[in-house]
Short mmCIF file of C-alpha atoms in Angstrom, two decimals:
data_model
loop_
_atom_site.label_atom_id
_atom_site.label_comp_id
_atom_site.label_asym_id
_atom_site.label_seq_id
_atom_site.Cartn_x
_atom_site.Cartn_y
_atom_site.Cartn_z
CA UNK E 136 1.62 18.87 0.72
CA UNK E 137 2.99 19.96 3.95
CA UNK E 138 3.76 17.13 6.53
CA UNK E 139 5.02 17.24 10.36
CA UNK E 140 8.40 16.04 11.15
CA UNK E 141 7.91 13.08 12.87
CA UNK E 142 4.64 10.50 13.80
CA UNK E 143 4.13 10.12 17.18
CA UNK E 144 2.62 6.42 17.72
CA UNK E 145 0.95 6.25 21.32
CA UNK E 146 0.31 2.88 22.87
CA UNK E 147 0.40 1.08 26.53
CA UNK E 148 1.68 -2.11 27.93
CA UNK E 149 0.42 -3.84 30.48
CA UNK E 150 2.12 -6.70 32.24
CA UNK E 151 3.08 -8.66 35.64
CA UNK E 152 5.72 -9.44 37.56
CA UNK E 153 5.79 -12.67 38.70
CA UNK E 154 7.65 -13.00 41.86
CA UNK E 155 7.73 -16.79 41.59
CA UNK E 156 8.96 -17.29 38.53
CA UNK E 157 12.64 -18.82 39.37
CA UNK E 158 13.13 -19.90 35.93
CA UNK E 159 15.88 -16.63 34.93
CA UNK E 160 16.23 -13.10 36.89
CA UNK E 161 14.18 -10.37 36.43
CA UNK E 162 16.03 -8.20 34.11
CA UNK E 163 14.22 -4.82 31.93
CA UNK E 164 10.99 -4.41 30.25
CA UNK E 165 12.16 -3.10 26.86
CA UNK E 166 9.33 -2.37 23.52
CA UNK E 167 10.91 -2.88 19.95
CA UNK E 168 9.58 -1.12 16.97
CA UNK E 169 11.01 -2.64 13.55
CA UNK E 170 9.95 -1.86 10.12
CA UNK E 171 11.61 -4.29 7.59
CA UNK E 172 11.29 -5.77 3.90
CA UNK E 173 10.94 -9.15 3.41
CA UNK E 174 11.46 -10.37 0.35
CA UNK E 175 11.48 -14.33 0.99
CA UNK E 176 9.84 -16.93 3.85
CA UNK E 177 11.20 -17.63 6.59
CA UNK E 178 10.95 -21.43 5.62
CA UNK E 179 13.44 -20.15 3.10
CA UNK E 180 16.31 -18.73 5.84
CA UNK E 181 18.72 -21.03 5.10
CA UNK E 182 22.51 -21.47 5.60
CA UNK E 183 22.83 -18.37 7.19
CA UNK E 184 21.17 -16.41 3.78
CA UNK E 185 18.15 -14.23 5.22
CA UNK E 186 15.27 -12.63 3.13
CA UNK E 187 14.57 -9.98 5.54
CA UNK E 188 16.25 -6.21 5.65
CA UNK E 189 15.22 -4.44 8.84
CA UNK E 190 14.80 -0.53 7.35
CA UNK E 191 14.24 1.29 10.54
CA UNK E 192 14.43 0.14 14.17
CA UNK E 193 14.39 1.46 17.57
CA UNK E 194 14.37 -0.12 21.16
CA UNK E 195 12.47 1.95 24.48
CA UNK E 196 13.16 0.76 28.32
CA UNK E 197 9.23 0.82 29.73
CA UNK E 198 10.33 -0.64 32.98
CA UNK E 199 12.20 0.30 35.25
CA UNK E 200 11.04 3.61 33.79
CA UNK E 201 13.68 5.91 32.22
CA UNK E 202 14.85 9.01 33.27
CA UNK E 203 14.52 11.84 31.18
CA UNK E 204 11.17 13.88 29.86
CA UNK E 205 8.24 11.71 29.40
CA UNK E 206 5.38 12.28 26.52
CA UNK E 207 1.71 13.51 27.08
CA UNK E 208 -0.35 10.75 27.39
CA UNK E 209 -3.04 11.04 24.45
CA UNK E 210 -6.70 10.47 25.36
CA UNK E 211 -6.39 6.60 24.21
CA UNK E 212 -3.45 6.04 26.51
CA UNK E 213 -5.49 7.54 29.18
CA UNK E 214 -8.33 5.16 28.82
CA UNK E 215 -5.74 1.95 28.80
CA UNK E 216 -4.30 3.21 31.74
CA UNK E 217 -7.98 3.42 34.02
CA UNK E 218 -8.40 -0.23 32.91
CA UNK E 219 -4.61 -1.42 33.28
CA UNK E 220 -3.98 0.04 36.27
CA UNK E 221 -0.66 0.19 37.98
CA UNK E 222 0.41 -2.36 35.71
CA UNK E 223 0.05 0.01 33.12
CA UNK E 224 3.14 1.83 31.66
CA UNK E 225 2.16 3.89 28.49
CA UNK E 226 4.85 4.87 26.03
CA UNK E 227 5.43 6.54 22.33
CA UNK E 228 7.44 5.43 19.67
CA UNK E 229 8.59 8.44 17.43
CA UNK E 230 8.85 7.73 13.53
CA UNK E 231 10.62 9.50 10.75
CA UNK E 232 8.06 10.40 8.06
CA UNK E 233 9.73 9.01 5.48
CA UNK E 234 9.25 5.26 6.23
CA UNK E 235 7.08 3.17 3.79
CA UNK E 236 3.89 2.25 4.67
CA UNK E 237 2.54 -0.86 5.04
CA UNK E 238 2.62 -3.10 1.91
CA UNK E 239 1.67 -7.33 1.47
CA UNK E 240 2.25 -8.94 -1.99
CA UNK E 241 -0.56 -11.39 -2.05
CA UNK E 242 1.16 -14.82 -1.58
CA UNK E 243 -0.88 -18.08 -3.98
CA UNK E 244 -3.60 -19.68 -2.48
CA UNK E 245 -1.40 -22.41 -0.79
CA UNK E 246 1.29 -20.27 0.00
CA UNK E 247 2.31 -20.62 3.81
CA UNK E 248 4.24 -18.66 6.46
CA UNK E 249 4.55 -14.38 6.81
CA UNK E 250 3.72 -12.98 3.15
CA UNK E 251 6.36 -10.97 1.17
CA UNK E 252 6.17 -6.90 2.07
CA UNK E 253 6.95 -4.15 3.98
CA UNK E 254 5.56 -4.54 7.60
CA UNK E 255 5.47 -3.48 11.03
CA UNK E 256 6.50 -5.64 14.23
CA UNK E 257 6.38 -4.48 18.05
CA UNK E 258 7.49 -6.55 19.81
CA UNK E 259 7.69 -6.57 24.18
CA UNK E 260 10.25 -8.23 26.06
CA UNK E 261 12.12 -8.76 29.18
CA UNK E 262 16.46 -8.58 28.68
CA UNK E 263 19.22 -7.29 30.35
CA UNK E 264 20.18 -5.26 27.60
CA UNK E 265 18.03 -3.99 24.55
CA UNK E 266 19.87 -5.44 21.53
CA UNK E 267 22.31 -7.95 22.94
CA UNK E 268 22.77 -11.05 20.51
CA UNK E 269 24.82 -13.00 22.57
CA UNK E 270 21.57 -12.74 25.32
CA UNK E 271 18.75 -15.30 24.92
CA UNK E 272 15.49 -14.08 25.65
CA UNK E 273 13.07 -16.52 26.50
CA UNK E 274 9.88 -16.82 24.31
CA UNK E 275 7.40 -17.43 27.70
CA UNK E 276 9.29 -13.80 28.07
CA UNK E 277 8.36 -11.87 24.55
CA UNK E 278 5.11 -10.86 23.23
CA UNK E 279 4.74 -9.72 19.55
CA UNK E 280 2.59 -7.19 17.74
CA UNK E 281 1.97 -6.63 14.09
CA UNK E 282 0.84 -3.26 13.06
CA UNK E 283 0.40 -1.12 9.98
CA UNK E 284 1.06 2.09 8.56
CA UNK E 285 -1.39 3.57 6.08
CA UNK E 286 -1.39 6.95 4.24
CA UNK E 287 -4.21 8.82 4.19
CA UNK E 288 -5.47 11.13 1.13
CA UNK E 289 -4.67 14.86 0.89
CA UNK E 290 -7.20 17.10 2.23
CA UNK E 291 -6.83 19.36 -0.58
CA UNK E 292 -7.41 17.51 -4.03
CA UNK E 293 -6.49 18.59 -7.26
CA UNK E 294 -8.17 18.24 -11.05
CA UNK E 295 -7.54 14.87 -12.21
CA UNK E 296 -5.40 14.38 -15.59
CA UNK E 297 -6.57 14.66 -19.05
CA UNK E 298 -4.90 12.55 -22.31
CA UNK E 299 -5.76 12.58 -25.90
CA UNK E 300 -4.48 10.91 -28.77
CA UNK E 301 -4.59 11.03 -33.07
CA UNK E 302 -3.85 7.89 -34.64
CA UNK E 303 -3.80 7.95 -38.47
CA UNK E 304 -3.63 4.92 -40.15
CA UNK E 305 -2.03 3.38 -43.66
CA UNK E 306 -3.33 4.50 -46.94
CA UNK E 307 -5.44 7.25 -44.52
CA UNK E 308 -4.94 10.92 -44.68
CA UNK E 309 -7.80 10.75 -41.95
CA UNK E 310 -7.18 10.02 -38.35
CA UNK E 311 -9.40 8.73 -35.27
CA UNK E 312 -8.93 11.59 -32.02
CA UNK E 313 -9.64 9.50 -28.42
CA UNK E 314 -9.75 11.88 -25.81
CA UNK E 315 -10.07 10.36 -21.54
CA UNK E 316 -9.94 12.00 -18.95
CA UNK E 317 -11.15 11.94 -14.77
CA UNK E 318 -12.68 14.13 -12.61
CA UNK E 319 -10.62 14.49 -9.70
CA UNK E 320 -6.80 13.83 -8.98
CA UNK E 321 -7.21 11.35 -6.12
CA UNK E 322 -10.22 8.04 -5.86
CA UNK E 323 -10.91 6.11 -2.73
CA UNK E 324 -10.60 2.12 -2.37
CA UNK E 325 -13.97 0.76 -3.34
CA UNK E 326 -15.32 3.95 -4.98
CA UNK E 327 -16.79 4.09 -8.49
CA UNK E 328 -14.21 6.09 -10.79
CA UNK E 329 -16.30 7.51 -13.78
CA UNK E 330 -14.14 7.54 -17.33
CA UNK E 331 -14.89 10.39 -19.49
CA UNK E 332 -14.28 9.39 -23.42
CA UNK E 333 -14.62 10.87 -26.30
CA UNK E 334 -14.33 9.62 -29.70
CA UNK E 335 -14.36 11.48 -32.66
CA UNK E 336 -13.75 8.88 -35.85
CA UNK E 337 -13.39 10.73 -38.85
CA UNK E 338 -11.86 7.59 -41.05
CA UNK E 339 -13.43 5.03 -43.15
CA UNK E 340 -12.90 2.38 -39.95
CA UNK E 341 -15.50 1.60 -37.60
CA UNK E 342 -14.63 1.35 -33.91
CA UNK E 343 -16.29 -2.22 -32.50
CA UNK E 344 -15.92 -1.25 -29.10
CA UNK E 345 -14.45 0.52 -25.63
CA UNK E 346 -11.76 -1.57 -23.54
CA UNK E 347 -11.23 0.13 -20.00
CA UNK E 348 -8.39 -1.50 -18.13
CA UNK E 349 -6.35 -0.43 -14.90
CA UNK E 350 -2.99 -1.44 -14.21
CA UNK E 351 -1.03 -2.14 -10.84
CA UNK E 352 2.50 -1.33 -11.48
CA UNK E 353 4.96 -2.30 -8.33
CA UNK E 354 8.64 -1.05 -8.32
CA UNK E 355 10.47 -3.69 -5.77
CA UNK E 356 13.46 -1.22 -4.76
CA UNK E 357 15.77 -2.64 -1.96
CA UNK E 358 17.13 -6.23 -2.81
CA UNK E 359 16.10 -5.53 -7.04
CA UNK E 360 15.35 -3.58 -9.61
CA UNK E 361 12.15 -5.55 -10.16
CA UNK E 362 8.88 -4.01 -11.66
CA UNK E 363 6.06 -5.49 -13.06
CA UNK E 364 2.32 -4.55 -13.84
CA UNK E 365 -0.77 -6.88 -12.98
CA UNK E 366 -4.48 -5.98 -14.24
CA UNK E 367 -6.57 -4.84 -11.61
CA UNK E 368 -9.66 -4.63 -14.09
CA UNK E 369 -10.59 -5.06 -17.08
CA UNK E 370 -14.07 -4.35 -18.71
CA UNK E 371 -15.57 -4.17 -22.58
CA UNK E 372 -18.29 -2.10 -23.33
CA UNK E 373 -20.14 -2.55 -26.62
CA UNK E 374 -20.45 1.15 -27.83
CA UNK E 375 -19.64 0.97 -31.63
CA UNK E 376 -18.37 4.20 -33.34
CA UNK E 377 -19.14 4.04 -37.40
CA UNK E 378 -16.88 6.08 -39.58
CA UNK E 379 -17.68 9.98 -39.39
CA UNK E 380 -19.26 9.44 -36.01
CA UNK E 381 -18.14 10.73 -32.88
CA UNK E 382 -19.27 9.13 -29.11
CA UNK E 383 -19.01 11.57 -25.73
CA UNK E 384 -19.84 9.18 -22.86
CA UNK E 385 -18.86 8.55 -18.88
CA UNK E 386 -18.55 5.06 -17.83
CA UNK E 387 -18.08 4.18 -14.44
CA UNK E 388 -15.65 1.77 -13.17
CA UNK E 389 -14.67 -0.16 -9.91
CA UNK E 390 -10.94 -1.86 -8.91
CA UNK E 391 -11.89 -4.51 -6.36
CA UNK E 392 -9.35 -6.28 -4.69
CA UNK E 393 -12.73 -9.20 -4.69
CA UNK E 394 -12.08 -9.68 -7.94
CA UNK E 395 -8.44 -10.00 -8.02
CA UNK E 396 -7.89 -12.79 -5.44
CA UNK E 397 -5.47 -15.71 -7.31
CA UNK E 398 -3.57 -13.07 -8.73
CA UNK E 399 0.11 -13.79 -7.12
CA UNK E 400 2.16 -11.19 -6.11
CA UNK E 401 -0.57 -8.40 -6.24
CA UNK E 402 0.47 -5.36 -3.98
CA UNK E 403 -1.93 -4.82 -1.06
CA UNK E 404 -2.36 -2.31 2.05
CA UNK E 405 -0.77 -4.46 5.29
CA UNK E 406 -2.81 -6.89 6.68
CA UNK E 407 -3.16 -7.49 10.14
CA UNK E 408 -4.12 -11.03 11.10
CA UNK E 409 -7.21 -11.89 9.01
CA UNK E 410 -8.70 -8.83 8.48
CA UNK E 411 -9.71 -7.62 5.40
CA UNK E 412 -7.72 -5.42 3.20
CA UNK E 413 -7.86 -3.23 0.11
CA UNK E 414 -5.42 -3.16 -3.15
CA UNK E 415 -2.46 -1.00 -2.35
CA UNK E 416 -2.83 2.47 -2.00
CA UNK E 417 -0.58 4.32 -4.13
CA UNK E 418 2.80 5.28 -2.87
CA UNK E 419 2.81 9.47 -2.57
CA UNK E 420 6.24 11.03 -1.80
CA UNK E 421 7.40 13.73 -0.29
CA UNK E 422 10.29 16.71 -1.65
CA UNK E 423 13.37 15.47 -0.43
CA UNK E 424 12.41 11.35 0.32
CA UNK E 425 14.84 8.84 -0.84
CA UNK E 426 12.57 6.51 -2.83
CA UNK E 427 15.06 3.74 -1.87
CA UNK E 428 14.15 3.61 1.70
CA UNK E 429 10.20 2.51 0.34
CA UNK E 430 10.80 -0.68 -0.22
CA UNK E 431 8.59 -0.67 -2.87
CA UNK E 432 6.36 2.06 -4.72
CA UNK E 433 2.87 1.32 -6.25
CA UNK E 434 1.20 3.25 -8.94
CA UNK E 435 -1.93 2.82 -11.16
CA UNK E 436 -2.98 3.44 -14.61
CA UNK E 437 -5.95 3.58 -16.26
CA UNK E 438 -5.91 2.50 -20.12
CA UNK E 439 -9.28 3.43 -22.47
CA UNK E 440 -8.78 1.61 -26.01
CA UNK E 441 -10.72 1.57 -28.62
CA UNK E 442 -11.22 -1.50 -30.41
CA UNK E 443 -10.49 -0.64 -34.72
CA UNK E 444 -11.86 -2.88 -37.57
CA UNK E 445 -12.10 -1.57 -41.28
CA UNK E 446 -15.37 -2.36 -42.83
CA UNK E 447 -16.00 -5.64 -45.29
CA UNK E 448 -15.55 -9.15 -44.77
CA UNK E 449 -11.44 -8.48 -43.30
CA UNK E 450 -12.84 -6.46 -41.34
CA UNK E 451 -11.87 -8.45 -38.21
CA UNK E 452 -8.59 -9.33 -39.57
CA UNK E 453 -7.12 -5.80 -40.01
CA UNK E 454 -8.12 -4.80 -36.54
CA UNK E 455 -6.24 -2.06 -34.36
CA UNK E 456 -6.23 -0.56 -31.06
CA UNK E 457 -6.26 2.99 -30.45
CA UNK E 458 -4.92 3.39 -26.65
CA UNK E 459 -4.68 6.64 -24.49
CA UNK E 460 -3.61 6.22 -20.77
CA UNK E 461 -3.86 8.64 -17.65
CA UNK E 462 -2.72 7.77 -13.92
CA UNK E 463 -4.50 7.02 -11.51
CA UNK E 464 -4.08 7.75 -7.41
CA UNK E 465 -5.68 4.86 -5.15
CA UNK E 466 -5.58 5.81 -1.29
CA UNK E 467 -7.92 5.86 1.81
CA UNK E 468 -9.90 8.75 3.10
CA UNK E 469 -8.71 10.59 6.54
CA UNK E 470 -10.92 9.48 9.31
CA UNK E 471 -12.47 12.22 10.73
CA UNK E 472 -10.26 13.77 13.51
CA UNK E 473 -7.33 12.37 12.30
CA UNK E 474 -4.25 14.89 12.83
CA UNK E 475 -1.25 12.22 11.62
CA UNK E 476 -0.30 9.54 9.99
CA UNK E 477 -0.19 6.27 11.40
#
């Protein structure tokens, strides 16, 4: 999939100059963009030990206005400025394409303080220089912004995966084929995902019934080599497949991030205040990106097994499973009009 070079990330800022405030010297108007992992609370920072990596970063002067080319304005920034006026001073921020996108692991219910993640800060201040420690920049001076970065689906979607399986079992020369498969290559948060199964038992067993369960897996790259998998769903249907029997049939499931709220360290899209958000959408790279540099990479997987009893009163207690898996791609659609990623 063919992607531009760079994301060009429009926005304004609008402020006043006060000329009565004697409290410290007017210095420069400078916007910071900062994407950065963080991978412990800041209640946590202690004895110098921070939980934070900053993974990209870049300062801009706003005011007194730089010299050098200036950006086109896009249509947004044009509006901002009729309503800012003079004290309006639009400017772009320019971002490599291989940053991670936005990325919250869903902190307990009494959890307090900025979640664990990947996210986005802008942040507006005034300084005499754009990155000085030894400066202290007053907070009455500073205004912060959190934003997000989402990526959008492919325009062009392919045929989604197909996986079968033959499991034969002891003192059985016969063997039980599961077959799943999906329609298309990429679903949409909150869209129904239909399951196509087929079952063809040809053994003396009798399958009790159909287990459909998806599976979050998160890969925590920078500070670990952490990875772990969390349910997303998990439903039972009670189709029953007698020996020499075979099912065909589509069932139709939903990941809901509703339904998955105590779940503790759960990888969602970036959340912006207390808006409402979506599970994670699936981390798609590009030829030639550093995985690294993510942060962290989500995936999904959908798992169909069959639930195997033999027949008689053990039954139950010889029971098997019979498990085929395909993966799964989560993401949001492209708005309409939508040209890049932001």
């Amino acid at each position: 999939m063919p992607t531009p070079e760079k994301q060009r990330l429009p926005m304004n800022a609008t402020f006043w100059r006060n000329s009565n405030n004697n409290h410290s010297p007017f210095g420069a108007v400078w916007v910071q963009l900062v994407c950065a992992f963080r991978y412990g609370h800041d209640d946590l920072d202690v004895i110098g030990l921070s939980f934070r990596k900053d993974i990209w970063i870049k300062h801009i002067q706003i005011y007194p206005p730089a010299a050098g080319e200036k950006p086109t304005n896009t249509p947004m920034q044009d509006a901002l400025m009729k309503k800012a006026g003079e004290e309006g001073h639009p400017f772009t921020f320019v971002m490599p394409t291989n940053l991670p996108c936005s990325v919250t692991l869903q902190p307990a219910p009494g959890d307090t303080g900025k979640p664990c993640g990947v996210d986005y800060e802008l942040k507006a201040y005034i300084a005499n220089e754009a990155d000085n420690p030894d400066e202290k920049i007053s907070k009455k001076d500073t205004c912060r912004l959190i934003i997000r970065k989402i990526q959008f689906a492919p325009d062009k979607l392919e045929t989604g995966p197909k996986s079968s399986i033959l499991k034969q079992f002891i003192m059985s020369d016969k063997a039980i084929h599961l077959e799943t498969s999906i329609e298309k290559e990429v679903y949409y948060h909150g869209d129904p995902i239909p399951v196509k199964v087929k079952i063809n038992n040809e053994t003396n067993k009798v399958v009790k019934k159909v287990r459909i369960s998806i599976d979050q897996t998160t890969d925590v790259l920078l500070y670990s080599a952490d990875k772990y998998t969390k349910v997303v769903l998990c439903e039972e249907f009670g189709d029953q497949v007698n020996s020499n029997a075979t099912l065909e049939k589509e069932y139709k499931v939903t990941p809901l991030l509703a339904n998955n709220k105590e779940k503790r360290g759960l990888a969602l899209d970036g959340k912006i205040k207390d808006e409402d958000t979506n599970l994670a959408s699936s981390t798609l790279l590009g030829s030639g990106v550093d995985k690294d540099i993510q942060g962290i990479l989500v995936s999904y997987k959908i798992k169909v097994s069959l639930m195997v009893a033999s027949g008689g009163l053990l039954g139950n207690l010889t029971s098997s499973d019979v498990t085929a898996d395909i993966p799964l791609v989560l993401m949001s659609p492209k708005p309409a009009g939508e040209v890049s990623i932001i």
